[in-house]
Amino acid sequence: MDDDALAVLRREFDAEEGSFLLGLRGRLEWDRDAFRRLERAMRAACVRQQGREVFERWLAEGFYEVSHFVPDWTGHPNFPRPQPREYYEDCLERVADLADWFFRGEHAYQEPHEWPEL
C-alpha cells in the first residue's frame, strides 16, 4: 500500500476534518467523493495485508469500526439518502466485503475480479 492510501486511512479512521466518517457522523452527510477515497484506500490496505499474519492494530480497529458503524448509522430511518437506494446497498456491501477481505486475507470473488466504481 502506498503512503497516500495509508494517510487517507489514518485520517478516515481518526474521523478528521474532511473525512467521510466525520461527515457521516457530524453532519449526517454521505459524501460520495469522500466515500470513494475511503473505499479505494481500504482496497489498497487489503492488497497489502493479503498473505500477512500480523495486523497493525489501528488498521484492524478501523476496518472493524467502519464495517459496523457505517451500516448502523446510515440504517436509521431518518438518515438522509438523496442517492438511489441501490447505491447505498452497494456501498454497504462493499464495506462488508472489504472488511471480510482484510481479516481473512483474500476476497470472496473469483479472479480476475474487477471492483466496480461506486
Short mmCIF file of N, CA, C and O in Angstrom, two decimals:
data_model
loop_
_atom_site.label_atom_id
_atom_site.label_comp_id
_atom_site.label_asym_id
_atom_site.label_seq_id
_atom_site.Cartn_x
_atom_site.Cartn_y
_atom_site.Cartn_z
N MET A 1 0.86 -1.17 0.00
CA MET A 1 0.00 0.00 0.00
C MET A 1 0.90 1.23 0.00
O MET A 1 1.87 1.29 0.74
N ASP A 2 0.56 2.19 -0.80
CA ASP A 2 1.39 3.38 -0.85
C ASP A 2 1.10 4.29 0.35
O ASP A 2 0.12 4.12 1.07
N ASP A 3 1.99 5.24 0.55
CA ASP A 3 1.87 6.14 1.70
C ASP A 3 0.61 7.00 1.63
O ASP A 3 0.05 7.35 2.66
N ASP A 4 0.16 7.34 0.41
CA ASP A 4 -1.06 8.15 0.27
C ASP A 4 -2.27 7.39 0.81
O ASP A 4 -3.09 7.96 1.53
N ALA A 5 -2.41 6.13 0.46
CA ALA A 5 -3.54 5.33 0.94
C ALA A 5 -3.48 5.17 2.45
O ALA A 5 -4.51 5.25 3.14
N LEU A 6 -2.30 4.97 2.97
CA LEU A 6 -2.13 4.84 4.41
C LEU A 6 -2.54 6.14 5.12
O LEU A 6 -3.23 6.11 6.14
N ALA A 7 -2.15 7.27 4.55
CA ALA A 7 -2.51 8.57 5.13
C ALA A 7 -4.02 8.79 5.08
O ALA A 7 -4.61 9.31 6.03
N VAL A 8 -4.66 8.39 3.98
CA VAL A 8 -6.11 8.52 3.87
C VAL A 8 -6.78 7.69 4.95
O VAL A 8 -7.69 8.16 5.64
N LEU A 9 -6.33 6.46 5.13
CA LEU A 9 -6.94 5.61 6.16
C LEU A 9 -6.74 6.19 7.55
O LEU A 9 -7.65 6.15 8.38
N ARG A 10 -5.57 6.71 7.82
CA ARG A 10 -5.31 7.29 9.15
C ARG A 10 -6.28 8.46 9.39
O ARG A 10 -6.90 8.55 10.45
N ARG A 11 -6.44 9.34 8.39
CA ARG A 11 -7.36 10.48 8.54
C ARG A 11 -8.81 10.01 8.69
O ARG A 11 -9.57 10.53 9.49
N GLU A 12 -9.16 9.01 7.89
CA GLU A 12 -10.53 8.50 7.95
C GLU A 12 -10.82 7.83 9.28
O GLU A 12 -11.83 8.10 9.91
N PHE A 13 -9.95 6.93 9.68
CA PHE A 13 -10.20 6.17 10.91
C PHE A 13 -10.15 7.07 12.14
O PHE A 13 -10.76 6.75 13.16
N ASP A 14 -9.44 8.20 12.04
CA ASP A 14 -9.43 9.18 13.13
C ASP A 14 -10.57 10.19 12.99
O ASP A 14 -10.70 11.09 13.81
N ALA A 15 -11.39 10.05 11.94
CA ALA A 15 -12.53 10.95 11.66
C ALA A 15 -12.09 12.41 11.67
O ALA A 15 -12.72 13.27 12.29
N GLU A 16 -11.01 12.69 10.94
CA GLU A 16 -10.50 14.06 10.86
C GLU A 16 -11.35 14.91 9.92
O GLU A 16 -12.17 14.38 9.16
N GLU A 17 -11.14 16.21 9.97
CA GLU A 17 -11.88 17.14 9.12
C GLU A 17 -11.76 16.73 7.65
O GLU A 17 -10.70 16.39 7.17
N GLY A 18 -12.90 16.73 6.95
CA GLY A 18 -12.94 16.36 5.55
C GLY A 18 -13.09 14.87 5.31
O GLY A 18 -13.21 14.43 4.17
N SER A 19 -13.10 14.08 6.38
CA SER A 19 -13.21 12.63 6.22
C SER A 19 -14.67 12.22 6.00
O SER A 19 -15.61 12.91 6.40
N PHE A 20 -14.82 11.08 5.37
CA PHE A 20 -16.15 10.51 5.17
C PHE A 20 -16.84 10.27 6.51
O PHE A 20 -18.01 10.61 6.69
N LEU A 21 -16.11 9.69 7.45
CA LEU A 21 -16.72 9.33 8.73
C LEU A 21 -17.16 10.54 9.53
O LEU A 21 -18.22 10.51 10.16
N LEU A 22 -16.39 11.62 9.50
CA LEU A 22 -16.81 12.82 10.22
C LEU A 22 -18.05 13.42 9.58
O LEU A 22 -18.99 13.82 10.29
N GLY A 23 -18.10 13.46 8.27
CA GLY A 23 -19.29 13.97 7.59
C GLY A 23 -20.52 13.13 7.89
O GLY A 23 -21.61 13.66 8.09
N LEU A 24 -20.31 11.84 7.92
CA LEU A 24 -21.40 10.92 8.20
C LEU A 24 -21.93 11.13 9.62
O LEU A 24 -23.13 11.28 9.84
N ARG A 25 -21.02 11.15 10.57
CA ARG A 25 -21.39 11.25 11.97
C ARG A 25 -21.82 12.66 12.36
O ARG A 25 -22.84 12.84 13.02
N GLY A 26 -21.03 13.64 11.93
CA GLY A 26 -21.26 15.01 12.40
C GLY A 26 -22.32 15.79 11.64
O GLY A 26 -23.03 16.61 12.23
N ARG A 27 -22.43 15.55 10.34
CA ARG A 27 -23.36 16.34 9.53
C ARG A 27 -24.45 15.48 8.89
O ARG A 27 -25.26 16.00 8.12
N LEU A 28 -24.46 14.19 9.20
CA LEU A 28 -25.42 13.26 8.58
C LEU A 28 -25.39 13.39 7.07
O LEU A 28 -26.41 13.47 6.40
N GLU A 29 -24.16 13.42 6.54
CA GLU A 29 -23.97 13.61 5.11
C GLU A 29 -23.13 12.47 4.54
O GLU A 29 -22.05 12.16 5.05
N TRP A 30 -23.64 11.84 3.49
CA TRP A 30 -22.89 10.81 2.77
C TRP A 30 -22.19 11.50 1.61
O TRP A 30 -22.80 11.81 0.60
N ASP A 31 -20.91 11.75 1.77
CA ASP A 31 -20.11 12.43 0.75
C ASP A 31 -19.55 11.37 -0.21
O ASP A 31 -18.68 10.57 0.18
N ARG A 32 -20.05 11.35 -1.43
CA ARG A 32 -19.66 10.32 -2.40
C ARG A 32 -18.16 10.34 -2.68
O ARG A 32 -17.54 9.28 -2.75
N ASP A 33 -17.58 11.52 -2.84
CA ASP A 33 -16.14 11.61 -3.11
C ASP A 33 -15.32 11.11 -1.93
O ASP A 33 -14.34 10.39 -2.10
N ALA A 34 -15.72 11.49 -0.73
CA ALA A 34 -15.01 11.04 0.46
C ALA A 34 -15.14 9.53 0.63
O ALA A 34 -14.19 8.85 1.02
N PHE A 35 -16.35 8.99 0.35
CA PHE A 35 -16.51 7.54 0.43
C PHE A 35 -15.61 6.85 -0.58
O PHE A 35 -14.98 5.84 -0.26
N ARG A 36 -15.53 7.38 -1.78
CA ARG A 36 -14.69 6.79 -2.82
C ARG A 36 -13.22 6.76 -2.38
O ARG A 36 -12.53 5.76 -2.56
N ARG A 37 -12.75 7.84 -1.77
CA ARG A 37 -11.36 7.87 -1.25
C ARG A 37 -11.15 6.81 -0.18
O ARG A 37 -10.15 6.09 -0.18
N LEU A 38 -12.10 6.72 0.74
CA LEU A 38 -12.02 5.72 1.81
C LEU A 38 -12.02 4.31 1.23
O LEU A 38 -11.18 3.48 1.58
N GLU A 39 -12.94 4.05 0.33
CA GLU A 39 -13.07 2.71 -0.26
C GLU A 39 -11.81 2.30 -1.01
O GLU A 39 -11.33 1.18 -0.87
N ARG A 40 -11.24 3.20 -1.78
CA ARG A 40 -10.01 2.90 -2.52
C ARG A 40 -8.84 2.64 -1.58
O ARG A 40 -8.04 1.73 -1.81
N ALA A 41 -8.75 3.43 -0.52
CA ALA A 41 -7.68 3.22 0.46
C ALA A 41 -7.86 1.89 1.20
O ALA A 41 -6.89 1.18 1.48
N MET A 42 -9.10 1.53 1.48
CA MET A 42 -9.36 0.25 2.14
C MET A 42 -8.97 -0.91 1.22
O MET A 42 -8.38 -1.90 1.66
N ARG A 43 -9.28 -0.77 -0.08
CA ARG A 43 -8.86 -1.81 -1.03
C ARG A 43 -7.35 -1.94 -1.07
O ARG A 43 -6.82 -3.05 -1.10
N ALA A 44 -6.64 -0.82 -1.08
CA ALA A 44 -5.18 -0.86 -1.10
C ALA A 44 -4.65 -1.56 0.16
O ALA A 44 -3.69 -2.33 0.09
N ALA A 45 -5.28 -1.32 1.29
CA ALA A 45 -4.87 -1.98 2.53
C ALA A 45 -5.12 -3.48 2.46
O ALA A 45 -4.32 -4.27 2.96
N CYS A 46 -6.20 -3.88 1.82
CA CYS A 46 -6.49 -5.31 1.67
C CYS A 46 -5.44 -5.99 0.82
O CYS A 46 -4.98 -7.09 1.14
N VAL A 47 -5.03 -5.35 -0.26
CA VAL A 47 -3.98 -5.90 -1.11
C VAL A 47 -2.70 -6.04 -0.31
O VAL A 47 -2.02 -7.07 -0.35
N ARG A 48 -2.37 -5.01 0.46
CA ARG A 48 -1.15 -5.02 1.28
C ARG A 48 -1.20 -6.13 2.33
O ARG A 48 -0.20 -6.79 2.59
N GLN A 49 -2.35 -6.35 2.90
CA GLN A 49 -2.49 -7.30 4.00
C GLN A 49 -2.53 -8.76 3.54
O GLN A 49 -2.25 -9.66 4.32
N GLN A 50 -2.87 -8.96 2.27
CA GLN A 50 -3.01 -10.32 1.76
C GLN A 50 -1.76 -11.15 2.06
O GLN A 50 -0.64 -10.74 1.76
N GLY A 51 -1.96 -12.30 2.66
CA GLY A 51 -0.86 -13.21 2.96
C GLY A 51 -0.09 -12.89 4.22
O GLY A 51 0.80 -13.64 4.60
N ARG A 52 -0.42 -11.80 4.89
CA ARG A 52 0.28 -11.44 6.13
C ARG A 52 -0.45 -12.05 7.33
O ARG A 52 -1.66 -12.19 7.32
N GLU A 53 0.30 -12.37 8.32
CA GLU A 53 -0.27 -12.97 9.53
C GLU A 53 -0.50 -11.94 10.64
O GLU A 53 -1.27 -12.20 11.55
N VAL A 54 0.15 -10.79 10.56
CA VAL A 54 0.09 -9.81 11.63
C VAL A 54 -0.63 -8.56 11.14
O VAL A 54 -0.38 -8.08 10.03
N PHE A 55 -1.53 -8.04 11.97
CA PHE A 55 -2.26 -6.82 11.66
C PHE A 55 -1.69 -5.66 12.47
O PHE A 55 -1.31 -5.85 13.63
N GLU A 56 -1.69 -4.49 11.88
CA GLU A 56 -1.44 -3.29 12.66
C GLU A 56 -2.75 -2.96 13.36
O GLU A 56 -3.80 -2.89 12.73
N ARG A 57 -2.70 -2.78 14.66
CA ARG A 57 -3.91 -2.63 15.46
C ARG A 57 -4.80 -1.50 14.94
O ARG A 57 -6.02 -1.67 14.82
N TRP A 58 -4.25 -0.35 14.63
CA TRP A 58 -5.09 0.77 14.20
C TRP A 58 -5.82 0.46 12.90
O TRP A 58 -6.96 0.89 12.73
N LEU A 59 -5.19 -0.31 12.00
CA LEU A 59 -5.86 -0.70 10.77
C LEU A 59 -7.01 -1.67 11.06
O LEU A 59 -8.11 -1.52 10.54
N ALA A 60 -6.73 -2.67 11.89
CA ALA A 60 -7.77 -3.64 12.23
C ALA A 60 -8.94 -2.96 12.94
O ALA A 60 -10.11 -3.22 12.61
N GLU A 61 -8.64 -2.07 13.87
CA GLU A 61 -9.71 -1.36 14.57
C GLU A 61 -10.51 -0.49 13.60
O GLU A 61 -11.73 -0.42 13.69
N GLY A 62 -9.83 0.14 12.66
CA GLY A 62 -10.51 0.99 11.68
C GLY A 62 -11.43 0.19 10.77
O GLY A 62 -12.57 0.59 10.53
N PHE A 63 -10.93 -0.93 10.26
CA PHE A 63 -11.78 -1.77 9.40
C PHE A 63 -12.99 -2.28 10.17
O PHE A 63 -14.11 -2.28 9.64
N TYR A 64 -12.76 -2.70 11.39
CA TYR A 64 -13.87 -3.19 12.21
C TYR A 64 -14.90 -2.08 12.42
O TYR A 64 -16.10 -2.28 12.23
N GLU A 65 -14.41 -0.91 12.82
CA GLU A 65 -15.31 0.20 13.12
C GLU A 65 -16.12 0.62 11.89
O GLU A 65 -17.33 0.80 11.97
N VAL A 66 -15.46 0.76 10.75
CA VAL A 66 -16.17 1.16 9.53
C VAL A 66 -17.22 0.12 9.16
O VAL A 66 -18.35 0.46 8.81
N SER A 67 -16.85 -1.16 9.25
CA SER A 67 -17.78 -2.22 8.83
C SER A 67 -18.99 -2.33 9.75
O SER A 67 -20.02 -2.88 9.35
N HIS A 68 -18.90 -1.81 10.96
CA HIS A 68 -20.04 -1.85 11.89
C HIS A 68 -20.75 -0.50 11.98
O HIS A 68 -21.98 -0.45 11.98
N PHE A 69 -19.97 0.56 12.07
CA PHE A 69 -20.56 1.88 12.29
C PHE A 69 -21.36 2.36 11.08
O PHE A 69 -22.49 2.84 11.22
N VAL A 70 -20.79 2.26 9.89
CA VAL A 70 -21.45 2.82 8.70
C VAL A 70 -22.84 2.20 8.47
O VAL A 70 -23.82 2.94 8.32
N PRO A 71 -22.97 0.87 8.47
CA PRO A 71 -24.33 0.32 8.28
C PRO A 71 -25.29 0.69 9.43
O PRO A 71 -26.46 0.97 9.18
N ASP A 72 -24.78 0.67 10.66
CA ASP A 72 -25.65 1.01 11.79
C ASP A 72 -26.13 2.46 11.72
O ASP A 72 -27.31 2.74 11.87
N TRP A 73 -25.20 3.37 11.49
CA TRP A 73 -25.51 4.81 11.50
C TRP A 73 -26.44 5.17 10.34
O TRP A 73 -27.40 5.91 10.51
N THR A 74 -26.15 4.65 9.16
CA THR A 74 -26.95 5.01 7.98
C THR A 74 -28.23 4.19 7.88
O THR A 74 -29.08 4.50 7.05
N GLY A 75 -28.36 3.16 8.71
CA GLY A 75 -29.56 2.34 8.71
C GLY A 75 -30.74 2.98 9.42
O GLY A 75 -31.86 2.50 9.34
N HIS A 76 -30.48 4.08 10.13
CA HIS A 76 -31.58 4.77 10.81
C HIS A 76 -32.56 5.30 9.78
O HIS A 76 -32.16 5.84 8.75
N PRO A 77 -33.86 5.15 10.02
CA PRO A 77 -34.85 5.57 9.02
C PRO A 77 -34.79 7.06 8.67
O PRO A 77 -35.21 7.46 7.58
N ASN A 78 -34.27 7.89 9.56
CA ASN A 78 -34.20 9.34 9.29
C ASN A 78 -32.88 9.78 8.67
O ASN A 78 -32.70 10.98 8.45
N PHE A 79 -31.98 8.85 8.39
CA PHE A 79 -30.72 9.24 7.77
C PHE A 79 -31.01 9.69 6.33
O PHE A 79 -31.67 8.98 5.58
N PRO A 80 -30.53 10.89 5.94
CA PRO A 80 -30.82 11.40 4.60
C PRO A 80 -30.13 10.56 3.51
O PRO A 80 -28.94 10.29 3.61
N ARG A 81 -30.89 10.17 2.52
CA ARG A 81 -30.37 9.35 1.42
C ARG A 81 -30.81 9.93 0.07
O ARG A 81 -31.78 9.45 -0.52
N PRO A 82 -30.10 10.95 -0.41
CA PRO A 82 -30.52 11.55 -1.69
C PRO A 82 -30.21 10.68 -2.91
O PRO A 82 -30.79 10.89 -3.97
N GLN A 83 -29.32 9.72 -2.79
CA GLN A 83 -28.97 8.84 -3.91
C GLN A 83 -29.98 7.68 -3.98
O GLN A 83 -30.67 7.39 -3.01
N PRO A 84 -30.02 6.98 -5.11
CA PRO A 84 -30.90 5.81 -5.20
C PRO A 84 -30.54 4.75 -4.14
O PRO A 84 -29.37 4.61 -3.76
N ARG A 85 -31.53 4.05 -3.67
CA ARG A 85 -31.36 3.02 -2.63
C ARG A 85 -30.25 2.03 -2.98
O ARG A 85 -29.47 1.62 -2.12
N GLU A 86 -30.17 1.64 -4.25
CA GLU A 86 -29.18 0.66 -4.70
C GLU A 86 -27.75 1.13 -4.46
O GLU A 86 -26.87 0.33 -4.18
N TYR A 87 -27.53 2.43 -4.59
CA TYR A 87 -26.18 2.97 -4.35
C TYR A 87 -25.74 2.68 -2.92
O TYR A 87 -24.63 2.20 -2.69
N TYR A 88 -26.57 2.97 -1.96
CA TYR A 88 -26.22 2.74 -0.55
C TYR A 88 -26.06 1.25 -0.27
O TYR A 88 -25.14 0.85 0.45
N GLU A 89 -26.94 0.45 -0.84
CA GLU A 89 -26.82 -1.01 -0.65
C GLU A 89 -25.49 -1.51 -1.21
O GLU A 89 -24.81 -2.32 -0.57
N ASP A 90 -25.10 -1.03 -2.39
CA ASP A 90 -23.82 -1.43 -2.99
C ASP A 90 -22.64 -0.98 -2.13
O ASP A 90 -21.68 -1.72 -1.95
N CYS A 91 -22.72 0.23 -1.60
CA CYS A 91 -21.64 0.74 -0.75
C CYS A 91 -21.51 -0.06 0.54
O CYS A 91 -20.39 -0.39 0.96
N LEU A 92 -22.63 -0.38 1.16
CA LEU A 92 -22.59 -1.15 2.40
C LEU A 92 -22.08 -2.57 2.14
O LEU A 92 -21.33 -3.13 2.95
N GLU A 93 -22.47 -3.13 1.00
CA GLU A 93 -21.95 -4.44 0.64
C GLU A 93 -20.43 -4.37 0.42
O GLU A 93 -19.69 -5.25 0.85
N ARG A 94 -19.97 -3.30 -0.21
CA ARG A 94 -18.53 -3.14 -0.44
C ARG A 94 -17.76 -3.03 0.87
O ARG A 94 -16.71 -3.65 1.03
N VAL A 95 -18.28 -2.24 1.81
CA VAL A 95 -17.62 -2.10 3.11
C VAL A 95 -17.52 -3.47 3.79
O VAL A 95 -16.47 -3.84 4.33
N ALA A 96 -18.58 -4.25 3.74
CA ALA A 96 -18.56 -5.59 4.35
C ALA A 96 -17.57 -6.50 3.62
O ALA A 96 -16.82 -7.24 4.26
N ASP A 97 -17.56 -6.43 2.29
CA ASP A 97 -16.62 -7.24 1.50
C ASP A 97 -15.17 -6.89 1.82
O ASP A 97 -14.32 -7.77 1.93
N LEU A 98 -14.90 -5.61 1.97
CA LEU A 98 -13.52 -5.19 2.25
C LEU A 98 -13.09 -5.60 3.66
O LEU A 98 -11.95 -6.03 3.85
N ALA A 99 -13.98 -5.50 4.62
CA ALA A 99 -13.63 -5.95 5.97
C ALA A 99 -13.38 -7.45 5.97
O ALA A 99 -12.41 -7.92 6.57
N ASP A 100 -14.21 -8.20 5.27
CA ASP A 100 -14.02 -9.64 5.17
C ASP A 100 -12.68 -9.96 4.52
O ASP A 100 -11.92 -10.80 5.02
N TRP A 101 -12.36 -9.27 3.44
CA TRP A 101 -11.09 -9.48 2.74
C TRP A 101 -9.91 -9.14 3.64
O TRP A 101 -8.95 -9.89 3.74
N PHE A 102 -10.00 -8.00 4.33
CA PHE A 102 -8.91 -7.58 5.20
C PHE A 102 -8.62 -8.64 6.27
O PHE A 102 -7.47 -9.02 6.48
N PHE A 103 -9.65 -9.12 6.93
CA PHE A 103 -9.44 -10.04 8.04
C PHE A 103 -9.16 -11.47 7.61
O PHE A 103 -8.45 -12.20 8.30
N ARG A 104 -9.66 -11.89 6.48
CA ARG A 104 -9.43 -13.25 6.01
C ARG A 104 -8.18 -13.39 5.14
O ARG A 104 -7.67 -14.48 4.94
N GLY A 105 -7.76 -12.27 4.55
CA GLY A 105 -6.57 -12.31 3.71
C GLY A 105 -6.84 -12.58 2.25
O GLY A 105 -5.92 -12.59 1.44
N GLU A 106 -8.09 -12.78 1.90
CA GLU A 106 -8.47 -12.94 0.49
C GLU A 106 -9.94 -12.57 0.36
O GLU A 106 -10.72 -12.72 1.30
N HIS A 107 -10.30 -12.06 -0.82
CA HIS A 107 -11.70 -11.69 -1.01
C HIS A 107 -12.48 -12.90 -1.50
O HIS A 107 -11.91 -13.94 -1.84
N ALA A 108 -13.78 -12.76 -1.51
CA ALA A 108 -14.67 -13.89 -1.80
C ALA A 108 -14.98 -14.06 -3.28
O ALA A 108 -15.77 -14.92 -3.64
N TYR A 109 -14.34 -13.27 -4.14
CA TYR A 109 -14.68 -13.29 -5.56
C TYR A 109 -13.64 -14.07 -6.35
O TYR A 109 -12.46 -14.10 -6.00
N GLN A 110 -14.11 -14.67 -7.42
CA GLN A 110 -13.22 -15.43 -8.28
C GLN A 110 -12.37 -14.46 -9.10
O GLN A 110 -12.86 -13.46 -9.61
N GLU A 111 -11.09 -14.76 -9.20
CA GLU A 111 -10.18 -13.93 -10.00
C GLU A 111 -10.30 -14.31 -11.47
O GLU A 111 -10.55 -15.46 -11.77
N PRO A 112 -10.10 -13.40 -12.36
CA PRO A 112 -9.82 -11.98 -12.08
C PRO A 112 -11.12 -11.26 -11.70
O PRO A 112 -12.18 -11.51 -12.28
N HIS A 113 -11.02 -10.40 -10.70
CA HIS A 113 -12.18 -9.66 -10.23
C HIS A 113 -11.91 -8.17 -10.37
O HIS A 113 -10.87 -7.68 -9.94
N GLU A 114 -12.83 -7.47 -10.96
CA GLU A 114 -12.79 -6.02 -11.07
C GLU A 114 -13.72 -5.43 -10.03
O GLU A 114 -14.88 -5.81 -9.97
N TRP A 115 -13.22 -4.53 -9.23
CA TRP A 115 -14.05 -3.85 -8.26
C TRP A 115 -14.68 -2.63 -8.95
O TRP A 115 -13.98 -1.67 -9.26
N PRO A 116 -15.97 -2.66 -9.23
CA PRO A 116 -16.59 -1.53 -9.92
C PRO A 116 -16.57 -0.26 -9.05
O PRO A 116 -16.64 -0.34 -7.83
N GLU A 117 -16.45 0.87 -9.72
CA GLU A 117 -16.51 2.14 -9.00
C GLU A 117 -17.92 2.35 -8.46
O GLU A 117 -18.90 1.97 -9.09
N LEU A 118 -17.99 2.96 -7.30
CA LEU A 118 -19.29 3.23 -6.69
C LEU A 118 -19.59 4.72 -6.71
O LEU A 118 -18.77 5.53 -6.70
#
